[in-house]
Amino acid sequence: MSSIAEILSTYDDHAPLERASTIPGPWYVDPRMAELERQTVFSKTWQLIGRVDQLQQPGQFLRATVAGEPIVAVRGTDGQLRAFYNVCRHHAAAVVTEPCGVAQILHCPYHGWNYGLDGALKGMPEFDGVENFDRKDHGLVPVRVDTWENFVFINLDPNAAPLRDFLGALVRRMEPLGVSKLHYFDRRVYNIACNWKVFVDNYLDGGYHVPHLHKGLNSVLDYKKYTIENEDRYCLQSSPMVESDEDAATGATRKGDRAWYFWQYPNFMINCYAGYMDTNLVIPVDTDHCTVIFEFFFDDISDARRAYNTESIVVGDRVQGEDLGICEDVQRGLKSRAYGAGRLSVRREAGEQLFHRLLAGDLKGGLDKTAAAAD
Ligand code: FES
Ligand SMILES: [Fe+2]
């Protein structure tokens, strides 16, 4: 069996697009790669955990898992947003067990220890007589948290650059779209039998698969004028839109001058049409599985628009269904002895190359540090 360093060396992240290949099959199927990604990508990058509208009032909290770590974010009585490892300092139970809600105190269900919304340990039943124990030293362990637009992110790495530096030019690029004015409506969760990178690759192929796989969606896009723009850690794929009655539901719910598809490294996508946004968060489960959370936002979520918004989600769900089968097929193909790595379309697949280069940079750099620590 090849070593992890050998597998990493099989991808050339310096090759120009004309000569580049994709990351090879083993990157998608070797459990050691998944563990290296957990340590050097998901434990080091800003990860979406929820929406600002879920954490607006004092006491509102939400739970999440990032790189396998249980996390809770909570708005304090002082208005401050904080995040912590959701791990009790007594015997490691999850302090918060609801996915989201409102609380005045964070109460561990195991032995009843109480923490304030600021994470400070407030009280422990039957703990008199314990020596060398200072309550101050046993608060919930904090995690970095920050917000951008309606999105809440955390970062497990205390030394990571601030969220805005991480997002880079994406902040300025998305600003004119005014997505903070849209309202959350509903979500769909997809469990897919493919590596998380297969889903991201499929998203980043510059519309290459759209005319073949998504006939309905293709009818409203001006496919020939599709553009791909790489910068920092994001790729923007965009297309002028055309009026079409070929597919009535798609035509009615995907409108505007342009379609905007943003991907932010490593696993977050934002898709916008006029008065519409959906976000996709891709969460690795194991080498062969990922979970993708879609959240849908609209400019008007009044009762009068309920039927329209619901139809719009049905359209999204149909496109999603078309992608799922292909992603699961690709996962099987990546394991085949017939496959090594693939070439990239210069016209279409620059975004995919950006993804693979950023990933390779993090994994190779991360492995070097692990190796240096082991020396
Ligand atoms: S584990 Fe939380 S109180 Fe014991
Ligand atoms: Fe697709």
mmCIF file of N, CA, C and O and ligand atoms in Angstrom, residues 202 209 214 319 323, ligand 2:
data_model
loop_
_atom_site.group_PDB
_atom_site.id
_atom_site.type_symbol
_atom_site.label_atom_id
_atom_site.label_comp_id
_atom_site.label_asym_id
_atom_site.label_seq_id
_atom_site.Cartn_x
_atom_site.Cartn_y
_atom_site.Cartn_z
ATOM 1 N N ASN A 202 -18.574 18.141 -8.871
ATOM 2 C CA ASN A 202 -19.750 18.200 -9.739
ATOM 3 C C ASN A 202 -20.279 19.637 -9.815
ATOM 4 O O ASN A 202 -20.689 20.113 -10.871
ATOM 5 N N HIS A 209 -21.824 19.808 -17.159
ATOM 6 C CA HIS A 209 -22.821 18.720 -17.145
ATOM 7 C C HIS A 209 -24.256 19.210 -17.331
ATOM 8 O O HIS A 209 -25.161 18.401 -17.507
ATOM 9 N N HIS A 214 -29.156 18.283 -16.716
ATOM 10 C CA HIS A 214 -30.236 19.141 -16.205
ATOM 11 C C HIS A 214 -30.918 19.858 -17.362
ATOM 12 O O HIS A 214 -30.675 21.041 -17.600
ATOM 13 N N VAL A 319 -33.367 19.071 -9.558
ATOM 14 C CA VAL A 319 -31.991 19.231 -10.050
ATOM 15 C C VAL A 319 -31.047 18.404 -9.174
ATOM 16 O O VAL A 319 -30.157 17.698 -9.663
ATOM 17 N N ASP A 323 -28.357 15.217 -9.884
ATOM 18 C CA ASP A 323 -26.936 15.196 -9.515
ATOM 19 C C ASP A 323 -26.567 13.994 -8.646
ATOM 20 O O ASP A 323 -25.467 13.463 -8.760
HETATM 21 FE FE FE B 2 -25.734 19.613 -11.303
#
